[in-house]
């Protein structure tokens, strides 16, 4: 045992990786439907291992925190700037009101109960599930004119308050938003969800490596016997009134296979390969004629391709309008993703810049549609590290600039600058997607592992004083964390519904986004049996991430005034 302890003390990198391993293990444990999550799990693991008095150079956590913040900005950048547009203003207003309520609630309780600056910052970070506050508030505390001992005590109090209030705040909101939120708005969540979902063709998330047995799209062969279709051109047939999208991909005439040219005349007994949704084949396939087995005709190259929306001509269009465009012929939308979250597909869904549309159809048609919509985002394992490194450096240089207000120097800090530059670079990537590529696995490493490593080092550093701090403030923080989490979201729900007149499902999704609580969004969707709340999540999530992260140094400045 002595060998093990000394190995960790002399080689802190081993302690960090042990913290990550144990933290991720703790985060996976479930208590009913609730789990601590890997961030809190890593904090607890760091605190436990930190009892061995592990000394980790502070620069380690700063490096990974900057990487995490830049990646966060990169992910939400397109939606953050979209929030400046007119149609997103109600969601932005709700987010601003909720986030200001979060700041003022944490400040009021901290003053009322005489919490120190570190505890106040931990309360803000935990009750509102924004781990980045630990870093930004910590950097602000580092700049205060205090002794090293005083500074260290304040910094060590942040994770104590965070750990207590995060558990209380997250658990309560995951229950509160889908259960009490609808009652505050006077609706039945299930009924509202069913009404909104009726117009949508949503898909379920089955998890990696698992696919649905349902075939949403299919290509089948039919022999043309319906006289209404005989001697009509392909363009005439596809222009016939119908309430669904059906296209002819290829035609067999005798032994010859013909391509689908608009002026091609369909003759009796031609065999046509038809691409359409599965249920259309089942219900209406025999309108054309009997289905036949023609493997060579059906040997059509089908492509599934992710396309980033960049063309101004399609930004803001509804999916129904997009489907009418010439380049959309023969192409279907399989999935729509916005800021990493799947968006429901339906008549109320509009396309935003930076959205990722997963298209399916014949290869030539998909390639044509990709050019009309934006940029074909083909799979790659390479990350543009020139883009990432340059962004963090430029952001850090901007963040180090300071402004003195009432004798207090205010600064974004290098980490805050990395977040801001991540927003800008993420938006640039959505406009000019041929550079700045960050594959999803790389984003996961930078985002998830970067944050957890930062939190783990915080736990290791705070370990020796963690439990004594918990004894001093733990009981009061339980009650304060509960009220601090619920009060701002109550204000947000009432403001969104009765002042802004927003749709109830969008209000709940926006509250989950503004509070950056993905678990609450899942709970709302599960309870409503609808994917509509996701439409209200992405813009508030982007804006909420920025505001709550910025509140770290703001709260430190507010707590400093008059002391």
Coordinates of C-alpha atoms in Angstrom, one line a residue:
X1 CA 0.0 0.0 0.0
X2 CA 2.9 2.4 0.8
X3 CA 4.3 1.7 -2.6
X4 CA 1.0 2.5 -4.3
X5 CA 0.5 5.8 -2.3
X6 CA 4.0 7.0 -3.0
X7 CA 3.7 6.1 -6.7
X8 CA 0.6 8.4 -6.9
X9 CA 2.2 11.2 -4.9
X10 CA 5.4 11.2 -7.0
X11 CA 3.6 10.6 -10.3
X12 CA 0.4 12.7 -10.1
X13 CA -0.5 11.8 -13.7
X14 CA -1.3 8.3 -12.4
X15 CA -3.6 9.8 -9.8
X16 CA -5.4 11.8 -12.6
X17 CA -6.0 8.7 -14.7
X18 CA -7.1 6.7 -11.7
X19 CA -9.5 9.6 -10.9
X20 CA -11.0 9.4 -14.4
X21 CA -11.4 5.7 -14.3
X22 CA -13.1 5.6 -10.9
X23 CA -15.1 8.7 -11.7
X24 CA -16.5 7.3 -15.0
X25 CA -17.3 4.1 -13.1
X26 CA -19.2 6.0 -10.4
X27 CA -21.0 8.1 -13.1
X28 CA -22.4 5.0 -14.8
X29 CA -24.0 3.7 -11.6
X30 CA -27.8 4.1 -11.6
X31 CA -30.1 4.4 -8.6
X32 CA -33.4 3.7 -10.1
X33 CA -33.6 6.1 -13.0
X34 CA -31.1 8.6 -11.5
X35 CA -27.3 8.6 -11.8
X36 CA -24.7 11.0 -10.6
X37 CA -23.2 11.5 -14.0
X38 CA -19.5 11.3 -14.9
X39 CA -18.7 14.9 -13.9
X40 CA -19.9 14.6 -10.3
X41 CA -18.5 11.0 -10.3
X42 CA -15.1 12.3 -11.3
X43 CA -15.3 15.1 -8.6
X44 CA -16.0 12.5 -5.9
X45 CA -13.3 10.2 -7.2
X46 CA -10.8 13.1 -7.1
X47 CA -11.9 14.1 -3.6
X48 CA -11.4 10.5 -2.3
X49 CA -8.0 10.1 -4.0
X50 CA -7.1 13.6 -2.9
X51 CA -7.0 12.4 0.7
X52 CA -3.6 11.0 -0.2
X53 CA -2.3 14.5 -0.5
X54 CA -1.7 14.5 -4.3
X55 CA 0.0 17.6 -5.7
X56 CA -1.0 18.3 -9.3
X57 CA 0.5 21.3 -11.1
X58 CA -2.3 23.9 -11.7
X59 CA -1.4 24.3 -15.3
X60 CA -2.8 20.8 -16.1
X61 CA -6.4 21.7 -15.3
X62 CA -6.1 25.0 -17.0
X63 CA -5.0 23.4 -20.3
X64 CA -7.9 20.9 -20.3
X65 CA -10.4 23.6 -19.2
X66 CA -9.5 25.8 -22.1
X67 CA -9.8 22.9 -24.5
X68 CA -13.2 22.1 -23.0
X69 CA -14.5 25.7 -23.2
X70 CA -13.4 26.1 -26.8
X71 CA -15.1 22.9 -27.8
X72 CA -18.3 24.0 -26.0
X73 CA -18.3 27.2 -27.9
X74 CA -17.6 25.4 -31.2
X75 CA -20.6 23.1 -30.7
X76 CA -23.1 25.9 -29.8
X77 CA -21.7 28.7 -31.9
X78 CA -24.2 28.5 -34.8
X79 CA -27.1 28.4 -32.5
X80 CA -25.8 31.2 -30.3
X81 CA -25.7 33.5 -33.3
X82 CA -29.0 32.2 -34.6
X83 CA -30.4 33.4 -31.2
X84 CA -29.8 37.0 -32.4
X85 CA -32.4 36.5 -35.2
X86 CA -36.0 37.7 -34.8
X87 CA -37.7 34.3 -34.7
X88 CA -35.5 33.1 -31.8
X89 CA -35.9 36.3 -29.6
X90 CA -38.6 34.8 -27.3
X91 CA -36.3 31.8 -26.5
X92 CA -33.4 34.2 -25.9
X93 CA -35.5 36.5 -23.6
X94 CA -36.6 33.5 -21.6
X95 CA -33.0 32.4 -21.2
X96 CA -31.8 35.8 -20.2
X97 CA -34.5 36.1 -17.5
X98 CA -33.8 32.6 -16.2
X99 CA -30.1 33.1 -16.1
X100 CA -30.3 36.5 -14.4
X101 CA -32.6 34.9 -11.8
X102 CA -30.0 32.2 -11.3
X103 CA -27.3 34.8 -10.6
X104 CA -29.4 36.9 -8.3
X105 CA -30.7 33.9 -6.4
X106 CA -27.2 32.6 -5.7
X107 CA -26.0 36.1 -4.7
X108 CA -29.0 36.7 -2.4
X109 CA -28.6 33.4 -0.5
X110 CA -24.8 33.8 -0.3
X111 CA -25.3 37.3 1.3
X112 CA -28.2 36.2 3.5
X113 CA -26.3 33.2 4.9
X114 CA -22.9 34.8 5.0
X115 CA -21.3 32.4 2.5
X116 CA -17.8 33.1 1.4
X117 CA -17.0 33.8 -2.3
X118 CA -15.9 30.2 -2.9
X119 CA -19.1 28.7 -1.5
X120 CA -21.2 31.2 -3.4
X121 CA -19.5 30.2 -6.7
X122 CA -20.0 26.6 -5.9
X123 CA -23.7 27.2 -5.2
X124 CA -24.0 28.9 -8.6
X125 CA -22.2 26.2 -10.4
X126 CA -24.0 23.3 -8.7
X127 CA -27.6 24.5 -8.4
X128 CA -27.6 25.4 -12.1
X129 CA -25.6 22.5 -13.4
X130 CA -22.9 24.7 -15.0
X131 CA -19.6 23.1 -14.2
X132 CA -17.7 25.8 -16.1
X133 CA -18.4 28.3 -13.3
X134 CA -15.9 26.4 -11.2
X135 CA -13.2 27.4 -13.6
X136 CA -14.2 30.9 -14.4
X137 CA -15.0 31.8 -10.8
X138 CA -11.8 30.1 -9.7
X139 CA -9.7 32.2 -12.1
X140 CA -11.4 35.4 -10.8
X141 CA -10.6 34.4 -7.2
X142 CA -7.0 33.8 -8.2
X143 CA -6.8 37.5 -9.1
X144 CA -8.1 38.8 -5.8
X145 CA -5.7 40.7 -3.5
X146 CA -5.6 37.9 -0.9
X147 CA -3.0 35.8 0.8
X148 CA -2.2 32.3 -0.7
X149 CA -3.9 30.7 2.3
X150 CA -7.1 32.7 1.9
X151 CA -7.2 32.1 -1.8
X152 CA -6.7 28.4 -1.4
X153 CA -9.5 28.2 1.2
X154 CA -11.9 29.9 -1.1
X155 CA -10.9 27.7 -4.1
X156 CA -11.4 24.6 -2.0
X157 CA -14.9 25.6 -1.0
X158 CA -16.1 25.8 -4.6
X159 CA -16.2 22.0 -5.2
X160 CA -17.7 21.4 -1.7
X161 CA -20.7 23.6 -2.5
X162 CA -20.8 22.4 -6.1
X163 CA -21.0 18.7 -5.1
X164 CA -23.9 19.2 -2.7
X165 CA -26.0 21.6 -4.8
X166 CA -25.5 19.8 -8.1
X167 CA -27.0 16.6 -6.7
X168 CA -30.0 18.4 -5.2
X169 CA -30.5 20.8 -8.1
X170 CA -30.2 18.3 -11.0
X171 CA -32.3 15.6 -9.3
X172 CA -35.1 18.1 -8.4
X173 CA -35.2 19.7 -11.8
X174 CA -35.4 16.4 -13.7
X175 CA -38.5 15.8 -11.7
X176 CA -39.8 19.3 -11.4
X177 CA -39.9 20.4 -15.1
X178 CA -42.0 17.5 -16.5
X179 CA -44.2 17.2 -13.4
X180 CA -44.8 20.6 -11.8
X181 CA -43.9 22.7 -14.9
X182 CA -47.1 21.6 -16.9
X183 CA -49.3 22.3 -13.8
X184 CA -47.9 25.9 -13.6
X185 CA -49.0 26.3 -17.3
X186 CA -52.4 24.6 -16.8
X187 CA -51.8 21.8 -19.4
X188 CA -51.7 18.1 -19.5
X189 CA -48.2 17.2 -20.8
X190 CA -49.2 13.9 -22.4
X191 CA -52.1 15.5 -24.3
X192 CA -50.0 18.4 -25.4
X193 CA -47.3 16.1 -26.5
X194 CA -49.7 13.9 -28.5
X195 CA -51.2 17.0 -30.2
X196 CA -47.8 18.3 -31.2
X197 CA -46.3 15.0 -32.2
X198 CA -49.2 14.2 -34.5
X199 CA -47.7 16.3 -37.2
X200 CA -44.2 15.0 -36.8
X201 CA -42.3 11.9 -38.1
X202 CA -39.9 11.6 -35.2
X203 CA -37.4 8.9 -34.7
X204 CA -36.2 7.2 -31.6
X205 CA -32.6 7.0 -30.4
X206 CA -31.6 3.4 -30.0
X207 CA -28.0 3.8 -29.0
X208 CA -24.7 3.1 -30.8
X209 CA -24.5 -0.1 -32.7
X210 CA -28.3 -0.6 -32.6
X211 CA -30.6 0.1 -35.6
X212 CA -34.3 0.0 -36.0
X213 CA -35.8 -2.9 -37.9
X214 CA -38.2 -0.4 -39.4
X215 CA -37.4 0.7 -43.0
X216 CA -38.5 4.3 -43.3
X217 CA -37.6 4.4 -47.0
X218 CA -37.5 1.6 -49.6
X219 CA -37.0 1.0 -53.3
X220 CA -39.4 -1.4 -54.9
X221 CA -40.2 -2.5 -58.5
X222 CA -43.7 -2.4 -60.1
X223 CA -45.0 -3.3 -63.5
X224 CA -46.9 -0.4 -65.0
X225 CA -50.5 -1.5 -65.7
X226 CA -52.5 1.6 -64.5
X227 CA -53.8 3.3 -67.7
X228 CA -53.6 6.7 -65.9
X229 CA -49.8 6.4 -66.0
X230 CA -49.4 5.0 -69.5
X231 CA -48.0 7.3 -72.2
X232 CA -47.3 10.0 -69.6
X233 CA -43.9 11.6 -69.2
X234 CA -42.0 11.1 -66.0
X235 CA -42.4 14.8 -65.2
X236 CA -46.2 14.5 -65.7
X237 CA -46.5 11.5 -63.4
X238 CA -44.4 13.0 -60.6
X239 CA -46.4 16.3 -61.0
X240 CA -49.8 14.5 -60.4
X241 CA -51.6 15.7 -57.2
X242 CA -50.6 13.6 -54.2
X243 CA -50.0 14.0 -50.5
X244 CA -46.7 12.3 -50.3
X245 CA -43.3 12.2 -52.1
X246 CA -42.8 9.4 -54.6
X247 CA -40.1 9.2 -57.2
X248 CA -39.1 6.8 -60.0
X249 CA -35.4 5.9 -59.8
X250 CA -35.0 3.7 -62.9
X251 CA -37.1 2.1 -65.6
X252 CA -36.8 -1.3 -67.3
X253 CA -38.1 -1.5 -70.9
X254 CA -37.6 -5.0 -72.1
X255 CA -33.9 -5.8 -71.5
X256 CA -32.9 -2.2 -71.4
X257 CA -32.6 -0.1 -68.2
X258 CA -33.3 3.6 -68.7
X259 CA -32.4 6.5 -66.5
X260 CA -35.3 8.8 -65.1
X261 CA -35.2 11.7 -67.6
X262 CA -38.1 14.2 -67.2
X263 CA -39.3 13.8 -70.8
X264 CA -39.2 10.0 -70.8
X265 CA -42.6 8.5 -71.7
X266 CA -43.8 5.6 -69.6
X267 CA -45.3 2.7 -71.5
X268 CA -47.5 -0.1 -70.5
X269 CA -45.6 -3.1 -69.0
X270 CA -42.5 -0.9 -68.2
X271 CA -41.1 -1.9 -64.9
X272 CA -40.3 1.1 -62.6
X273 CA -38.1 1.2 -59.5
X274 CA -39.9 3.5 -57.1
X275 CA -38.4 5.2 -54.0
X276 CA -40.8 6.2 -51.3
X277 CA -41.5 5.9 -47.6
X278 CA -42.2 2.3 -46.5
X279 CA -45.9 2.9 -45.6
X280 CA -46.6 4.4 -49.1
X281 CA -45.4 1.2 -50.7
X282 CA -47.6 -0.9 -48.4
X283 CA -50.7 1.2 -48.9
X284 CA -50.5 2.4 -52.4
X285 CA -47.9 0.4 -54.3
X286 CA -50.6 -1.5 -56.3
X287 CA -51.9 1.7 -57.8
X288 CA -49.0 1.5 -60.3
X289 CA -49.4 -2.2 -60.9
X290 CA -48.3 -5.5 -59.5
X291 CA -45.0 -5.6 -57.6
X292 CA -42.3 -7.7 -59.3
X293 CA -38.9 -9.1 -58.3
X294 CA -36.2 -7.4 -60.5
X295 CA -32.9 -7.4 -58.7
X296 CA -30.9 -5.9 -61.4
X297 CA -33.3 -2.9 -61.7
X298 CA -33.3 -2.4 -58.0
X299 CA -29.5 -2.5 -57.9
X300 CA -29.5 1.3 -57.4
X301 CA -26.6 2.9 -55.6
X302 CA -28.3 4.4 -52.5
X303 CA -26.2 7.0 -50.5
X304 CA -26.6 8.2 -46.9
X305 CA -24.9 11.5 -46.5
X306 CA -24.6 14.2 -43.7
X307 CA -24.9 17.7 -45.2
X308 CA -24.2 20.9 -43.2
X309 CA -26.7 23.6 -44.1
X310 CA -24.8 26.7 -45.4
X311 CA -26.7 28.0 -48.4
X312 CA -28.6 31.1 -47.5
X313 CA -31.4 30.2 -50.0
X314 CA -32.5 27.3 -47.8
X315 CA -31.9 28.8 -44.3
X316 CA -35.2 29.5 -42.6
X317 CA -37.2 27.3 -45.0
X318 CA -39.7 24.8 -43.6
X319 CA -39.1 21.2 -44.5
X320 CA -42.2 21.1 -46.6
X321 CA -40.9 24.1 -48.6
X322 CA -37.5 22.6 -48.9
X323 CA -39.0 19.4 -50.4
X324 CA -40.5 21.3 -53.2
X325 CA -37.1 22.6 -54.5
X326 CA -35.8 21.1 -57.7
X327 CA -32.7 19.6 -56.2
X328 CA -34.7 17.7 -53.6
X329 CA -36.2 15.3 -56.1
X330 CA -35.7 11.7 -55.0
X331 CA -34.0 12.6 -51.7
X332 CA -35.5 12.1 -48.3
X333 CA -34.5 13.4 -44.9
X334 CA -33.4 10.6 -42.5
X335 CA -32.3 12.7 -39.5
X336 CA -31.9 16.4 -38.6
X337 CA -29.3 17.4 -36.0
X338 CA -28.8 20.8 -34.4
X339 CA -26.0 21.6 -32.0
X340 CA -25.5 17.8 -31.4
X341 CA -29.2 17.2 -30.6
X342 CA -31.7 15.4 -32.9
X343 CA -34.5 17.7 -34.0
X344 CA -38.0 16.4 -34.8
X345 CA -38.9 16.2 -38.5
X346 CA -42.2 17.8 -39.3
X347 CA -44.1 20.7 -40.8
X348 CA -43.2 23.1 -37.9
X349 CA -39.5 22.4 -38.3
X350 CA -37.4 25.1 -40.0
X351 CA -33.8 24.7 -41.2
X352 CA -31.1 26.8 -39.6
X353 CA -27.5 27.5 -40.7
X354 CA -25.2 24.8 -39.2
X355 CA -27.9 22.1 -39.0
X356 CA -26.7 18.7 -40.1
X357 CA -29.2 17.0 -42.5
X358 CA -28.8 13.2 -43.0
X359 CA -30.0 12.6 -46.5
X360 CA -30.9 9.3 -48.2
X361 CA -31.6 8.6 -51.8
X362 CA -30.0 7.6 -55.1
X363 CA -26.3 8.7 -55.2
X364 CA -26.7 11.2 -58.1
X365 CA -29.7 12.8 -56.5
X366 CA -28.1 13.0 -53.0
X367 CA -25.0 14.6 -54.4
X368 CA -27.1 17.2 -56.2
X369 CA -29.1 18.0 -53.1
X370 CA -25.9 18.3 -51.0
X371 CA -24.7 21.1 -53.4
X372 CA -28.1 22.9 -53.1
X373 CA -28.2 22.7 -49.3
X374 CA -24.6 23.2 -48.2
X375 CA -21.5 21.1 -47.6
X376 CA -21.2 17.3 -47.7
X377 CA -19.7 16.4 -44.4
X378 CA -18.1 13.1 -45.2
X379 CA -16.7 11.0 -42.4
X380 CA -13.1 11.6 -41.4
X381 CA -10.9 10.8 -38.4
X382 CA -8.7 14.0 -38.7
X383 CA -9.2 17.0 -36.5
X384 CA -8.1 20.4 -37.7
X385 CA -5.7 21.2 -34.9
X386 CA -4.5 24.4 -36.6
X387 CA -8.0 25.6 -36.2
X388 CA -8.3 24.5 -32.6
X389 CA -4.9 25.8 -31.5
X390 CA -5.3 29.1 -33.2
X391 CA -8.7 29.6 -31.8
X392 CA -7.6 29.0 -28.2
X393 CA -4.6 31.3 -28.5
X394 CA -6.6 34.2 -30.0
X395 CA -9.4 33.7 -27.5
X396 CA -6.9 33.7 -24.6
X397 CA -5.3 36.9 -25.8
X398 CA -8.7 38.6 -26.0
X399 CA -9.7 37.2 -22.7
X400 CA -6.7 38.6 -20.9
X401 CA -7.8 42.2 -21.6
X402 CA -9.3 43.7 -18.5
X403 CA -11.7 46.6 -17.6
X404 CA -11.6 48.2 -14.2
X405 CA -15.1 48.9 -12.7
X406 CA -15.4 50.5 -9.2
X407 CA -11.7 49.6 -8.6
X408 CA -12.3 45.9 -9.5
X409 CA -10.6 44.6 -12.6
X410 CA -13.0 42.6 -14.7
X411 CA -11.7 40.2 -17.3
X412 CA -13.0 37.3 -19.4
X413 CA -9.8 35.4 -18.4
X414 CA -8.0 33.3 -20.9
X415 CA -10.5 30.5 -20.5
X416 CA -13.5 32.8 -21.0
X417 CA -11.8 34.1 -24.2
X418 CA -11.4 30.5 -25.4
X419 CA -15.1 30.1 -25.0
X420 CA -15.9 33.3 -26.9
X421 CA -13.5 32.4 -29.7
X422 CA -15.0 28.9 -29.8
X423 CA -18.4 30.5 -30.5
X424 CA -16.9 32.6 -33.3
X425 CA -15.0 29.7 -34.8
X426 CA -18.0 27.3 -34.5
X427 CA -20.1 29.8 -36.4
X428 CA -17.4 30.2 -39.0
X429 CA -17.3 26.5 -39.4
X430 CA -21.1 26.5 -40.1
X431 CA -20.6 29.2 -42.8
X432 CA -17.4 27.8 -44.3
X433 CA -17.4 24.1 -43.5
X434 CA -14.5 23.2 -45.6
X435 CA -12.1 23.9 -42.7
X436 CA -12.2 23.5 -39.0
X437 CA -13.4 19.9 -39.0
X438 CA -13.8 18.3 -35.6
X439 CA -15.2 14.7 -35.8
X440 CA -17.7 13.7 -33.1
X441 CA -15.1 11.4 -31.3
X442 CA -12.7 14.3 -31.1
X443 CA -15.4 16.6 -29.8
X444 CA -16.3 13.9 -27.2
X445 CA -12.7 13.8 -26.0
X446 CA -12.2 17.5 -25.9
X447 CA -15.6 18.2 -24.3
X448 CA -16.3 15.3 -21.9
X449 CA -12.8 14.2 -21.0
X450 CA -11.5 17.7 -20.9
X451 CA -14.2 18.8 -18.4
X452 CA -13.8 15.6 -16.3
X453 CA -10.1 15.9 -16.2
X454 CA -10.4 19.5 -15.0
X455 CA -13.0 18.5 -12.4
X456 CA -10.9 15.6 -11.3
X457 CA -7.9 17.8 -10.7
X458 CA -10.1 20.2 -8.7
X459 CA -11.2 17.3 -6.6
X460 CA -7.6 16.1 -6.0
X461 CA -6.6 19.6 -4.9
X462 CA -9.6 20.1 -2.6
X463 CA -9.5 16.6 -1.2
X464 CA -7.7 17.3 2.1
X465 CA -10.2 20.1 3.1
X466 CA -13.3 18.8 1.4
X467 CA -15.0 16.9 4.3
X468 CA -14.3 19.6 6.9
X469 CA -15.9 22.2 4.5
X470 CA -18.8 19.9 4.0
X471 CA -19.4 19.7 7.7
X472 CA -19.5 23.5 8.0
X473 CA -21.9 24.3 5.1
X474 CA -23.4 21.0 4.0
X475 CA -26.8 21.1 5.7
X476 CA -27.7 24.6 4.8
X477 CA -26.6 24.0 1.2
X478 CA -29.1 21.2 0.8
X479 CA -32.0 23.5 1.4
X480 CA -30.5 26.4 -0.4
X481 CA -29.5 24.3 -3.4
X482 CA -33.1 23.1 -3.8
X483 CA -34.7 26.5 -3.7
X484 CA -32.0 28.1 -5.8
X485 CA -32.6 25.5 -8.5
X486 CA -36.4 25.6 -8.6
X487 CA -37.1 29.3 -8.2
X488 CA -35.4 30.6 -11.4
X489 CA -37.0 27.8 -13.5
X490 CA -40.4 28.6 -12.0
X491 CA -39.9 32.3 -13.0
X492 CA -38.7 31.1 -16.5
X493 CA -41.8 28.9 -17.0
X494 CA -44.3 31.6 -16.0
X495 CA -42.5 34.2 -18.0
X496 CA -42.3 32.1 -21.1
X497 CA -45.9 30.9 -21.0
X498 CA -47.8 34.0 -19.8
X499 CA -45.6 36.9 -20.9
X500 CA -44.1 35.6 -24.1
X501 CA -47.0 33.3 -25.0
X502 CA -44.7 30.4 -26.1
X503 CA -45.9 26.9 -26.7
X504 CA -45.8 24.9 -23.4
X505 CA -43.5 22.2 -24.8
X506 CA -41.1 24.8 -26.2
X507 CA -41.1 26.6 -22.8
X508 CA -40.1 23.4 -21.0
X509 CA -37.5 22.6 -23.5
X510 CA -36.1 26.2 -23.3
X511 CA -35.9 26.0 -19.5
X512 CA -34.0 22.7 -19.7
X513 CA -31.7 24.4 -22.3
X514 CA -31.2 27.6 -20.4
X515 CA -30.2 25.6 -17.4
X516 CA -28.0 23.4 -19.5
X517 CA -29.7 20.3 -18.1
X518 CA -29.9 17.7 -20.8
X519 CA -31.2 15.1 -18.4
X520 CA -34.3 17.3 -17.8
X521 CA -34.9 17.5 -21.6
X522 CA -34.9 13.7 -21.8
X523 CA -37.3 13.5 -18.9
X524 CA -39.7 16.1 -20.6
X525 CA -39.6 14.2 -23.9
X526 CA -40.2 10.9 -22.1
X527 CA -43.1 12.2 -20.2
X528 CA -44.7 14.0 -23.1
X529 CA -43.9 11.2 -25.6
X530 CA -42.8 13.9 -28.0
X531 CA -39.6 15.2 -29.5
X532 CA -41.0 18.7 -29.8
X533 CA -39.3 20.1 -26.6
X534 CA -35.9 19.7 -28.4
X535 CA -37.0 22.6 -30.7
X536 CA -36.9 24.9 -27.7
X537 CA -33.6 23.5 -26.3
X538 CA -30.8 24.4 -28.7
X539 CA -30.8 28.2 -28.7
X540 CA -31.3 28.5 -24.9
X541 CA -28.6 25.9 -24.4
X542 CA -26.2 27.9 -26.4
X543 CA -27.1 31.3 -24.7
X544 CA -27.3 29.7 -21.3
X545 CA -23.9 28.2 -21.5
X546 CA -22.4 31.6 -22.2
X547 CA -24.3 33.5 -19.6
X548 CA -23.9 31.0 -16.8
X549 CA -20.2 30.6 -17.5
X550 CA -19.8 34.4 -17.5
X551 CA -21.6 34.7 -14.2
X552 CA -18.5 33.1 -12.4
X553 CA -16.4 36.3 -12.4
X554 CA -19.5 38.5 -12.2
X555 CA -20.6 36.8 -9.0
X556 CA -17.0 37.0 -7.5
X557 CA -17.1 40.8 -8.3
X558 CA -20.5 41.2 -6.7
X559 CA -19.4 39.3 -3.6
X560 CA -16.3 41.4 -3.4
X561 CA -18.0 44.8 -3.4
X562 CA -18.4 46.1 0.1
X563 CA -16.1 43.5 1.7

